[in-house]
Amino acid sequence: MDIVPHFFAYCNDLLVFSIDMEIQEDEKFMREAIREAEAAALEDEVPVGAVLVCRGRIIAKGHNMTERLTDATAHAEMITITAATQALGGKYLNECTLYVTVEPCPMCAGALNWSQLGRLVYGAEDPKRGCTLFSPNLLHPKTQVTKGILAQECSQIVTEYFRKKRM
């Protein structure tokens, strides 16, 4: 009996299981970011939410607060980065994952670069102001990116917010 095909089948099953588990975890934490986006909408802020996870635990969360703080830089990512670095007691987030409902803008991508974020997961793309429109990449070279997690739900929150604004 040849053990090699069985070994590869076993490894493939583990890989599929691992990917499924990662997707489930990504969706779980993105749902928390969506809750933050919903909180922003209730405060009449552009509904973008973010949570920062380190070692499987949420250590910081935030949503847009530009209107409340009258501060153009008070994006969900910036609020969350500040809370996370205070919680961790350091400026680097290389062992952390940021979940954000909408693709970060160039300003936020720059801040994520300086904080050396380990992984970025976002839901909806931003075809007008997203950081992926710019080259070279604005994120840290070691930052892993996963996009499109619960993209429809993330996009719908923003679309509905602006639809109501136009009424």
Short mmCIF file of N, CA and C in Angstrom, two decimals:
data_model
loop_
_atom_site.label_atom_id
_atom_site.label_comp_id
_atom_site.label_asym_id
_atom_site.label_seq_id
_atom_site.Cartn_x
_atom_site.Cartn_y
_atom_site.Cartn_z
N MET A 1 0.85 -1.18 0.00
CA MET A 1 0.00 0.00 0.00
C MET A 1 0.89 1.25 0.00
N ASP A 2 0.58 2.16 -0.91
CA ASP A 2 1.37 3.38 -1.04
C ASP A 2 0.80 4.45 -0.12
N ILE A 3 1.61 4.91 0.79
CA ILE A 3 1.15 5.88 1.80
C ILE A 3 1.16 7.32 1.29
N VAL A 4 1.92 7.62 0.26
CA VAL A 4 2.07 8.99 -0.23
C VAL A 4 0.72 9.59 -0.66
N PRO A 5 -0.11 8.91 -1.49
CA PRO A 5 -1.39 9.53 -1.86
C PRO A 5 -2.28 9.78 -0.64
N HIS A 6 -2.25 8.88 0.34
CA HIS A 6 -3.06 9.06 1.55
C HIS A 6 -2.57 10.26 2.35
N PHE A 7 -1.26 10.42 2.39
CA PHE A 7 -0.67 11.55 3.11
C PHE A 7 -1.12 12.87 2.47
N PHE A 8 -1.04 12.94 1.13
CA PHE A 8 -1.44 14.17 0.45
C PHE A 8 -2.94 14.43 0.58
N ALA A 9 -3.75 13.40 0.55
CA ALA A 9 -5.20 13.55 0.74
C ALA A 9 -5.46 14.10 2.15
N TYR A 10 -4.76 13.58 3.14
CA TYR A 10 -4.90 14.03 4.52
C TYR A 10 -4.49 15.50 4.64
N CYS A 11 -3.36 15.85 4.04
CA CYS A 11 -2.88 17.24 4.07
C CYS A 11 -3.88 18.17 3.39
N ASN A 12 -4.44 17.74 2.26
CA ASN A 12 -5.43 18.54 1.55
C ASN A 12 -6.67 18.75 2.42
N ASP A 13 -7.13 17.69 3.11
CA ASP A 13 -8.29 17.81 4.01
C ASP A 13 -8.00 18.80 5.13
N LEU A 14 -6.79 18.76 5.68
CA LEU A 14 -6.41 19.70 6.74
C LEU A 14 -6.40 21.13 6.22
N LEU A 15 -5.90 21.32 5.01
CA LEU A 15 -5.84 22.65 4.41
C LEU A 15 -7.25 23.20 4.21
N VAL A 16 -8.15 22.38 3.66
CA VAL A 16 -9.53 22.80 3.45
C VAL A 16 -10.18 23.15 4.78
N PHE A 17 -9.97 22.31 5.79
CA PHE A 17 -10.52 22.56 7.13
C PHE A 17 -9.98 23.87 7.69
N SER A 18 -8.68 24.09 7.53
CA SER A 18 -8.04 25.29 8.04
C SER A 18 -8.60 26.53 7.35
N ILE A 19 -8.78 26.47 6.04
CA ILE A 19 -9.33 27.60 5.29
C ILE A 19 -10.76 27.88 5.72
N ASP A 20 -11.56 26.82 5.89
CA ASP A 20 -12.95 26.98 6.36
C ASP A 20 -12.99 27.64 7.72
N MET A 21 -12.11 27.23 8.62
CA MET A 21 -12.06 27.80 9.96
C MET A 21 -11.68 29.29 9.90
N GLU A 22 -10.73 29.62 9.03
CA GLU A 22 -10.31 31.02 8.90
C GLU A 22 -11.44 31.87 8.36
N ILE A 23 -12.18 31.37 7.38
CA ILE A 23 -13.32 32.11 6.83
C ILE A 23 -14.38 32.32 7.91
N GLN A 24 -14.66 31.29 8.69
CA GLN A 24 -15.64 31.43 9.78
C GLN A 24 -15.19 32.49 10.79
N GLU A 25 -13.91 32.46 11.14
CA GLU A 25 -13.40 33.45 12.08
C GLU A 25 -13.45 34.85 11.48
N ASP A 26 -13.08 34.98 10.21
CA ASP A 26 -13.13 36.27 9.54
C ASP A 26 -14.56 36.81 9.53
N GLU A 27 -15.54 35.96 9.25
CA GLU A 27 -16.93 36.40 9.23
C GLU A 27 -17.40 36.79 10.63
N LYS A 28 -16.99 36.04 11.63
CA LYS A 28 -17.36 36.36 13.02
C LYS A 28 -16.88 37.76 13.41
N PHE A 29 -15.62 38.05 13.14
CA PHE A 29 -15.07 39.35 13.52
C PHE A 29 -15.59 40.47 12.61
N MET A 30 -15.87 40.16 11.34
CA MET A 30 -16.44 41.18 10.45
C MET A 30 -17.84 41.55 10.92
N ARG A 31 -18.57 40.61 11.47
CA ARG A 31 -19.90 40.93 12.01
C ARG A 31 -19.78 41.93 13.17
N GLU A 32 -18.70 41.82 13.95
CA GLU A 32 -18.47 42.80 15.02
C GLU A 32 -18.17 44.18 14.41
N ALA A 33 -17.41 44.20 13.34
CA ALA A 33 -17.13 45.47 12.65
C ALA A 33 -18.42 46.06 12.08
N ILE A 34 -19.29 45.21 11.57
CA ILE A 34 -20.58 45.67 11.06
C ILE A 34 -21.40 46.30 12.18
N ARG A 35 -21.35 45.72 13.38
CA ARG A 35 -22.06 46.32 14.52
C ARG A 35 -21.53 47.74 14.80
N GLU A 36 -20.23 47.90 14.67
CA GLU A 36 -19.64 49.24 14.84
C GLU A 36 -20.13 50.19 13.75
N ALA A 37 -20.22 49.70 12.52
CA ALA A 37 -20.71 50.53 11.41
C ALA A 37 -22.16 50.95 11.66
N GLU A 38 -22.95 50.03 12.17
CA GLU A 38 -24.35 50.34 12.49
C GLU A 38 -24.42 51.40 13.59
N ALA A 39 -23.53 51.33 14.56
CA ALA A 39 -23.47 52.34 15.62
C ALA A 39 -23.13 53.70 15.03
N ALA A 40 -22.22 53.73 14.06
CA ALA A 40 -21.87 54.99 13.39
C ALA A 40 -23.09 55.58 12.69
N ALA A 41 -23.83 54.74 11.99
CA ALA A 41 -25.02 55.22 11.27
C ALA A 41 -26.03 55.82 12.24
N LEU A 42 -26.20 55.21 13.40
CA LEU A 42 -27.12 55.74 14.41
C LEU A 42 -26.69 57.12 14.92
N GLU A 43 -25.39 57.41 14.83
CA GLU A 43 -24.85 58.70 15.24
C GLU A 43 -24.73 59.67 14.06
N ASP A 44 -25.33 59.29 12.92
CA ASP A 44 -25.28 60.08 11.69
C ASP A 44 -23.86 60.28 11.18
N GLU A 45 -23.04 59.26 11.38
CA GLU A 45 -21.68 59.21 10.83
C GLU A 45 -21.69 58.26 9.63
N VAL A 46 -20.77 58.46 8.69
CA VAL A 46 -20.64 57.51 7.59
C VAL A 46 -20.38 56.14 8.23
N PRO A 47 -21.20 55.14 7.91
CA PRO A 47 -21.15 53.87 8.63
C PRO A 47 -20.00 52.95 8.23
N VAL A 48 -18.87 53.21 8.82
CA VAL A 48 -17.70 52.33 8.68
C VAL A 48 -17.31 51.92 10.08
N GLY A 49 -17.11 50.61 10.26
CA GLY A 49 -16.72 50.09 11.56
C GLY A 49 -15.47 49.24 11.45
N ALA A 50 -14.76 49.13 12.59
CA ALA A 50 -13.52 48.35 12.61
C ALA A 50 -13.34 47.69 13.96
N VAL A 51 -12.73 46.51 13.94
CA VAL A 51 -12.29 45.85 15.17
C VAL A 51 -10.88 45.33 14.94
N LEU A 52 -10.08 45.38 15.98
CA LEU A 52 -8.72 44.87 15.90
C LEU A 52 -8.60 43.66 16.81
N VAL A 53 -8.11 42.57 16.23
CA VAL A 53 -8.03 41.28 16.93
C VAL A 53 -6.57 40.89 17.09
N CYS A 54 -6.24 40.47 18.29
CA CYS A 54 -4.90 39.98 18.57
C CYS A 54 -5.04 38.68 19.35
N ARG A 55 -4.42 37.63 18.83
CA ARG A 55 -4.48 36.30 19.45
C ARG A 55 -5.91 35.82 19.71
N GLY A 56 -6.78 36.08 18.72
CA GLY A 56 -8.15 35.59 18.80
C GLY A 56 -9.10 36.41 19.65
N ARG A 57 -8.64 37.56 20.17
CA ARG A 57 -9.48 38.41 21.02
C ARG A 57 -9.57 39.81 20.45
N ILE A 58 -10.75 40.40 20.55
CA ILE A 58 -10.91 41.80 20.15
C ILE A 58 -10.27 42.66 21.24
N ILE A 59 -9.30 43.47 20.83
CA ILE A 59 -8.65 44.36 21.81
C ILE A 59 -9.03 45.82 21.60
N ALA A 60 -9.63 46.12 20.44
CA ALA A 60 -10.06 47.50 20.18
C ALA A 60 -11.14 47.49 19.11
N LYS A 61 -12.00 48.47 19.19
CA LYS A 61 -13.02 48.65 18.16
C LYS A 61 -13.32 50.12 18.02
N GLY A 62 -13.87 50.47 16.87
CA GLY A 62 -14.21 51.86 16.64
C GLY A 62 -15.04 52.03 15.40
N HIS A 63 -15.59 53.21 15.24
CA HIS A 63 -16.33 53.56 14.03
C HIS A 63 -16.05 55.02 13.71
N ASN A 64 -16.47 55.42 12.53
CA ASN A 64 -16.23 56.80 12.12
C ASN A 64 -16.80 57.76 13.16
N MET A 65 -16.04 58.80 13.47
CA MET A 65 -16.46 59.82 14.43
C MET A 65 -16.09 61.21 13.93
N THR A 66 -16.02 61.38 12.62
CA THR A 66 -15.58 62.66 12.05
C THR A 66 -16.53 63.80 12.37
N GLU A 67 -17.82 63.53 12.38
CA GLU A 67 -18.81 64.57 12.68
C GLU A 67 -18.80 64.90 14.16
N ARG A 68 -18.86 63.88 14.99
CA ARG A 68 -18.90 64.09 16.45
C ARG A 68 -17.68 64.85 16.95
N LEU A 69 -16.51 64.48 16.43
CA LEU A 69 -15.27 65.10 16.89
C LEU A 69 -14.85 66.30 16.04
N THR A 70 -15.61 66.59 14.99
CA THR A 70 -15.24 67.60 13.98
C THR A 70 -13.76 67.45 13.61
N ASP A 71 -13.43 66.23 13.23
CA ASP A 71 -12.04 65.87 12.92
C ASP A 71 -12.04 64.97 11.68
N ALA A 72 -11.52 65.48 10.59
CA ALA A 72 -11.51 64.73 9.33
C ALA A 72 -10.68 63.45 9.41
N THR A 73 -9.81 63.33 10.41
CA THR A 73 -8.98 62.13 10.54
C THR A 73 -9.60 61.08 11.44
N ALA A 74 -10.78 61.31 11.99
CA ALA A 74 -11.39 60.39 12.95
C ALA A 74 -12.13 59.24 12.25
N HIS A 75 -11.40 58.56 11.37
CA HIS A 75 -11.96 57.40 10.67
C HIS A 75 -11.96 56.19 11.61
N ALA A 76 -12.78 55.21 11.29
CA ALA A 76 -12.90 54.01 12.12
C ALA A 76 -11.53 53.36 12.36
N GLU A 77 -10.72 53.27 11.31
CA GLU A 77 -9.41 52.64 11.44
C GLU A 77 -8.50 53.41 12.38
N MET A 78 -8.52 54.74 12.28
CA MET A 78 -7.65 55.58 13.12
C MET A 78 -8.06 55.47 14.58
N ILE A 79 -9.35 55.51 14.84
CA ILE A 79 -9.87 55.37 16.21
C ILE A 79 -9.44 54.02 16.78
N THR A 80 -9.56 52.98 15.96
CA THR A 80 -9.24 51.61 16.40
C THR A 80 -7.74 51.42 16.61
N ILE A 81 -6.93 51.96 15.71
CA ILE A 81 -5.47 51.86 15.86
C ILE A 81 -5.05 52.52 17.18
N THR A 82 -5.57 53.70 17.46
CA THR A 82 -5.21 54.42 18.68
C THR A 82 -5.60 53.61 19.93
N ALA A 83 -6.81 53.09 19.93
CA ALA A 83 -7.27 52.29 21.07
C ALA A 83 -6.42 51.03 21.23
N ALA A 84 -6.07 50.40 20.12
CA ALA A 84 -5.29 49.15 20.17
C ALA A 84 -3.88 49.38 20.69
N THR A 85 -3.23 50.42 20.19
CA THR A 85 -1.86 50.66 20.64
C THR A 85 -1.82 51.05 22.12
N GLN A 86 -2.85 51.74 22.59
CA GLN A 86 -2.93 52.05 24.01
C GLN A 86 -3.15 50.77 24.82
N ALA A 87 -4.02 49.89 24.33
CA ALA A 87 -4.29 48.63 25.04
C ALA A 87 -3.06 47.73 25.08
N LEU A 88 -2.29 47.73 24.00
CA LEU A 88 -1.10 46.87 23.92
C LEU A 88 0.13 47.51 24.55
N GLY A 89 0.12 48.82 24.67
CA GLY A 89 1.28 49.51 25.23
C GLY A 89 2.43 49.63 24.25
N GLY A 90 2.14 49.59 22.97
CA GLY A 90 3.18 49.73 21.94
C GLY A 90 2.56 50.15 20.63
N LYS A 91 3.39 50.65 19.72
CA LYS A 91 2.87 51.20 18.47
C LYS A 91 2.75 50.19 17.33
N TYR A 92 3.28 49.00 17.49
CA TYR A 92 3.26 48.03 16.40
C TYR A 92 2.15 47.00 16.58
N LEU A 93 1.49 46.69 15.46
CA LEU A 93 0.37 45.76 15.44
C LEU A 93 0.66 44.57 14.53
N ASN A 94 1.92 44.19 14.47
CA ASN A 94 2.33 43.15 13.51
C ASN A 94 1.77 41.76 13.83
N GLU A 95 1.25 41.55 15.02
CA GLU A 95 0.65 40.26 15.36
C GLU A 95 -0.87 40.36 15.43
N CYS A 96 -1.41 41.41 14.83
CA CYS A 96 -2.85 41.67 14.92
C CYS A 96 -3.51 41.70 13.54
N THR A 97 -4.83 41.55 13.56
CA THR A 97 -5.65 41.63 12.36
C THR A 97 -6.69 42.72 12.54
N LEU A 98 -6.79 43.61 11.56
CA LEU A 98 -7.82 44.64 11.57
C LEU A 98 -8.93 44.21 10.62
N TYR A 99 -10.15 44.19 11.14
CA TYR A 99 -11.34 43.92 10.34
C TYR A 99 -12.05 45.25 10.17
N VAL A 100 -12.28 45.66 8.93
CA VAL A 100 -12.95 46.93 8.66
C VAL A 100 -13.97 46.71 7.55
N THR A 101 -15.12 47.37 7.68
CA THR A 101 -16.23 47.10 6.76
C THR A 101 -15.99 47.62 5.35
N VAL A 102 -15.19 48.67 5.21
CA VAL A 102 -14.90 49.25 3.90
C VAL A 102 -13.39 49.38 3.74
N GLU A 103 -12.92 49.15 2.54
CA GLU A 103 -11.49 49.29 2.22
C GLU A 103 -10.95 50.61 2.76
N PRO A 104 -9.82 50.58 3.45
CA PRO A 104 -9.26 51.81 4.02
C PRO A 104 -8.88 52.84 2.95
N CYS A 105 -8.97 54.10 3.32
CA CYS A 105 -8.53 55.19 2.46
C CYS A 105 -7.00 55.28 2.53
N PRO A 106 -6.39 56.11 1.70
CA PRO A 106 -4.93 56.25 1.74
C PRO A 106 -4.39 56.71 3.10
N MET A 107 -5.09 57.63 3.78
CA MET A 107 -4.62 58.09 5.09
C MET A 107 -4.56 56.92 6.07
N CYS A 108 -5.64 56.14 6.12
CA CYS A 108 -5.69 55.02 7.05
C CYS A 108 -4.68 53.94 6.67
N ALA A 109 -4.52 53.70 5.37
CA ALA A 109 -3.53 52.72 4.92
C ALA A 109 -2.13 53.14 5.35
N GLY A 110 -1.85 54.44 5.28
CA GLY A 110 -0.55 54.94 5.74
C GLY A 110 -0.35 54.69 7.23
N ALA A 111 -1.39 54.93 8.01
CA ALA A 111 -1.30 54.68 9.46
C ALA A 111 -1.12 53.19 9.74
N LEU A 112 -1.80 52.36 8.96
CA LEU A 112 -1.64 50.90 9.12
C LEU A 112 -0.23 50.48 8.74
N ASN A 113 0.34 51.14 7.74
CA ASN A 113 1.72 50.86 7.35
C ASN A 113 2.66 51.17 8.52
N TRP A 114 2.52 52.36 9.10
CA TRP A 114 3.40 52.76 10.19
C TRP A 114 3.23 51.87 11.42
N SER A 115 2.04 51.34 11.61
CA SER A 115 1.82 50.45 12.76
C SER A 115 2.23 49.01 12.44
N GLN A 116 2.64 48.78 11.20
CA GLN A 116 3.10 47.46 10.75
C GLN A 116 2.05 46.38 11.01
N LEU A 117 0.80 46.68 10.62
CA LEU A 117 -0.30 45.73 10.80
C LEU A 117 0.03 44.38 10.17
N GLY A 118 -0.26 43.31 10.90
CA GLY A 118 0.01 41.97 10.40
C GLY A 118 -0.93 41.54 9.29
N ARG A 119 -2.23 41.83 9.48
CA ARG A 119 -3.22 41.39 8.49
C ARG A 119 -4.38 42.37 8.46
N LEU A 120 -4.86 42.65 7.26
CA LEU A 120 -6.01 43.51 7.04
C LEU A 120 -7.10 42.69 6.37
N VAL A 121 -8.30 42.75 6.93
CA VAL A 121 -9.46 42.08 6.33
C VAL A 121 -10.53 43.15 6.15
N TYR A 122 -10.98 43.34 4.90
CA TYR A 122 -12.06 44.31 4.70
C TYR A 122 -13.19 43.70 3.89
N GLY A 123 -14.36 44.32 4.06
CA GLY A 123 -15.56 43.83 3.39
C GLY A 123 -15.72 44.42 2.01
N ALA A 124 -16.28 45.63 1.94
CA ALA A 124 -16.58 46.27 0.67
C ALA A 124 -15.37 47.03 0.13
N GLU A 125 -15.22 46.98 -1.18
CA GLU A 125 -14.18 47.78 -1.82
C GLU A 125 -14.67 49.22 -1.93
N ASP A 126 -13.74 50.16 -2.00
CA ASP A 126 -14.07 51.57 -2.21
C ASP A 126 -13.46 51.99 -3.54
N PRO A 127 -14.27 51.93 -4.61
CA PRO A 127 -13.74 52.21 -5.95
C PRO A 127 -13.36 53.66 -6.20
N LYS A 128 -13.76 54.58 -5.30
CA LYS A 128 -13.44 56.00 -5.48
C LYS A 128 -12.26 56.46 -4.65
N ARG A 129 -12.13 55.92 -3.41
CA ARG A 129 -11.11 56.43 -2.49
C ARG A 129 -10.31 55.35 -1.80
N GLY A 130 -10.45 54.11 -2.21
CA GLY A 130 -9.76 53.01 -1.54
C GLY A 130 -8.26 53.02 -1.76
N CYS A 131 -7.56 52.44 -0.81
CA CYS A 131 -6.09 52.45 -0.86
C CYS A 131 -5.53 51.59 -2.00
N THR A 132 -6.31 50.65 -2.52
CA THR A 132 -5.78 49.80 -3.59
C THR A 132 -5.73 50.53 -4.93
N LEU A 133 -6.28 51.73 -4.98
CA LEU A 133 -6.20 52.52 -6.21
C LEU A 133 -4.82 53.11 -6.41
N PHE A 134 -4.01 53.08 -5.37
CA PHE A 134 -2.71 53.74 -5.41
C PHE A 134 -1.57 52.74 -5.55
N SER A 135 -0.56 53.17 -6.26
CA SER A 135 0.62 52.34 -6.44
C SER A 135 1.83 53.22 -6.19
N PRO A 136 2.84 52.79 -5.48
CA PRO A 136 2.96 51.46 -4.90
C PRO A 136 1.98 51.27 -3.73
N ASN A 137 1.84 50.03 -3.32
CA ASN A 137 0.95 49.68 -2.23
C ASN A 137 1.26 50.54 -1.00
N LEU A 138 0.22 51.10 -0.40
CA LEU A 138 0.40 51.98 0.76
C LEU A 138 0.54 51.21 2.07
N LEU A 139 0.16 49.95 2.07
CA LEU A 139 0.26 49.14 3.28
C LEU A 139 1.69 48.65 3.48
N HIS A 140 1.99 48.22 4.69
CA HIS A 140 3.31 47.66 4.98
C HIS A 140 3.53 46.43 4.09
N PRO A 141 4.74 46.22 3.59
CA PRO A 141 5.00 45.09 2.69
C PRO A 141 4.66 43.72 3.29
N LYS A 142 4.70 43.60 4.61
CA LYS A 142 4.42 42.31 5.24
C LYS A 142 2.94 42.13 5.61
N THR A 143 2.14 43.16 5.43
CA THR A 143 0.72 43.07 5.76
C THR A 143 0.01 42.15 4.77
N GLN A 144 -0.65 41.14 5.28
CA GLN A 144 -1.47 40.25 4.46
C GLN A 144 -2.85 40.87 4.32
N VAL A 145 -3.45 40.76 3.14
CA VAL A 145 -4.75 41.38 2.89
C VAL A 145 -5.75 40.32 2.42
N THR A 146 -6.93 40.34 3.05
CA THR A 146 -8.06 39.53 2.63
C THR A 146 -9.21 40.49 2.39
N LYS A 147 -9.82 40.41 1.21
CA LYS A 147 -10.90 41.34 0.91
C LYS A 147 -12.17 40.57 0.56
N GLY A 148 -13.29 41.26 0.68
CA GLY A 148 -14.56 40.69 0.26
C GLY A 148 -15.29 39.88 1.32
N ILE A 149 -14.86 39.93 2.57
CA ILE A 149 -15.55 39.19 3.63
C ILE A 149 -16.85 39.93 3.96
N LEU A 150 -17.97 39.25 3.77
CA LEU A 150 -19.31 39.83 3.97
C LEU A 150 -19.46 41.15 3.21
N ALA A 151 -18.89 41.18 2.01
CA ALA A 151 -18.86 42.41 1.21
C ALA A 151 -20.25 42.97 0.94
N GLN A 152 -21.21 42.12 0.63
CA GLN A 152 -22.56 42.58 0.32
C GLN A 152 -23.17 43.30 1.52
N GLU A 153 -23.05 42.71 2.71
CA GLU A 153 -23.60 43.33 3.92
C GLU A 153 -22.89 44.66 4.22
N CYS A 154 -21.58 44.66 4.08
CA CYS A 154 -20.81 45.88 4.36
C CYS A 154 -21.18 47.00 3.40
N SER A 155 -21.32 46.66 2.14
CA SER A 155 -21.67 47.64 1.12
C SER A 155 -23.09 48.16 1.31
N GLN A 156 -24.00 47.28 1.68
CA GLN A 156 -25.40 47.65 1.86
C GLN A 156 -25.58 48.72 2.94
N ILE A 157 -24.82 48.61 4.01
CA ILE A 157 -24.92 49.59 5.11
C ILE A 157 -24.59 50.99 4.59
N VAL A 158 -23.52 51.10 3.82
CA VAL A 158 -23.10 52.40 3.29
C VAL A 158 -24.11 52.90 2.25
N THR A 159 -24.52 52.02 1.36
CA THR A 159 -25.49 52.39 0.32
C THR A 159 -26.78 52.89 0.93
N GLU A 160 -27.28 52.20 1.94
CA GLU A 160 -28.53 52.59 2.60
C GLU A 160 -28.38 53.94 3.32
N TYR A 161 -27.25 54.14 3.95
CA TYR A 161 -26.98 55.40 4.65
C TYR A 161 -27.07 56.58 3.68
N PHE A 162 -26.39 56.48 2.54
CA PHE A 162 -26.39 57.59 1.59
C PHE A 162 -27.73 57.73 0.87
N ARG A 163 -28.44 56.63 0.69
CA ARG A 163 -29.79 56.70 0.10
C ARG A 163 -30.69 57.53 1.00
N LYS A 164 -30.63 57.28 2.30
CA LYS A 164 -31.45 58.03 3.27
C LYS A 164 -31.04 59.51 3.29
N LYS A 165 -29.76 59.79 3.14
CA LYS A 165 -29.27 61.17 3.14
C LYS A 165 -29.83 61.97 1.96
N ARG A 166 -30.03 61.29 0.83
CA ARG A 166 -30.51 61.96 -0.38
C ARG A 166 -32.02 62.19 -0.36
N MET A 167 -32.73 61.57 0.56
CA MET A 167 -34.20 61.70 0.59
C MET A 167 -34.64 63.05 1.09
#
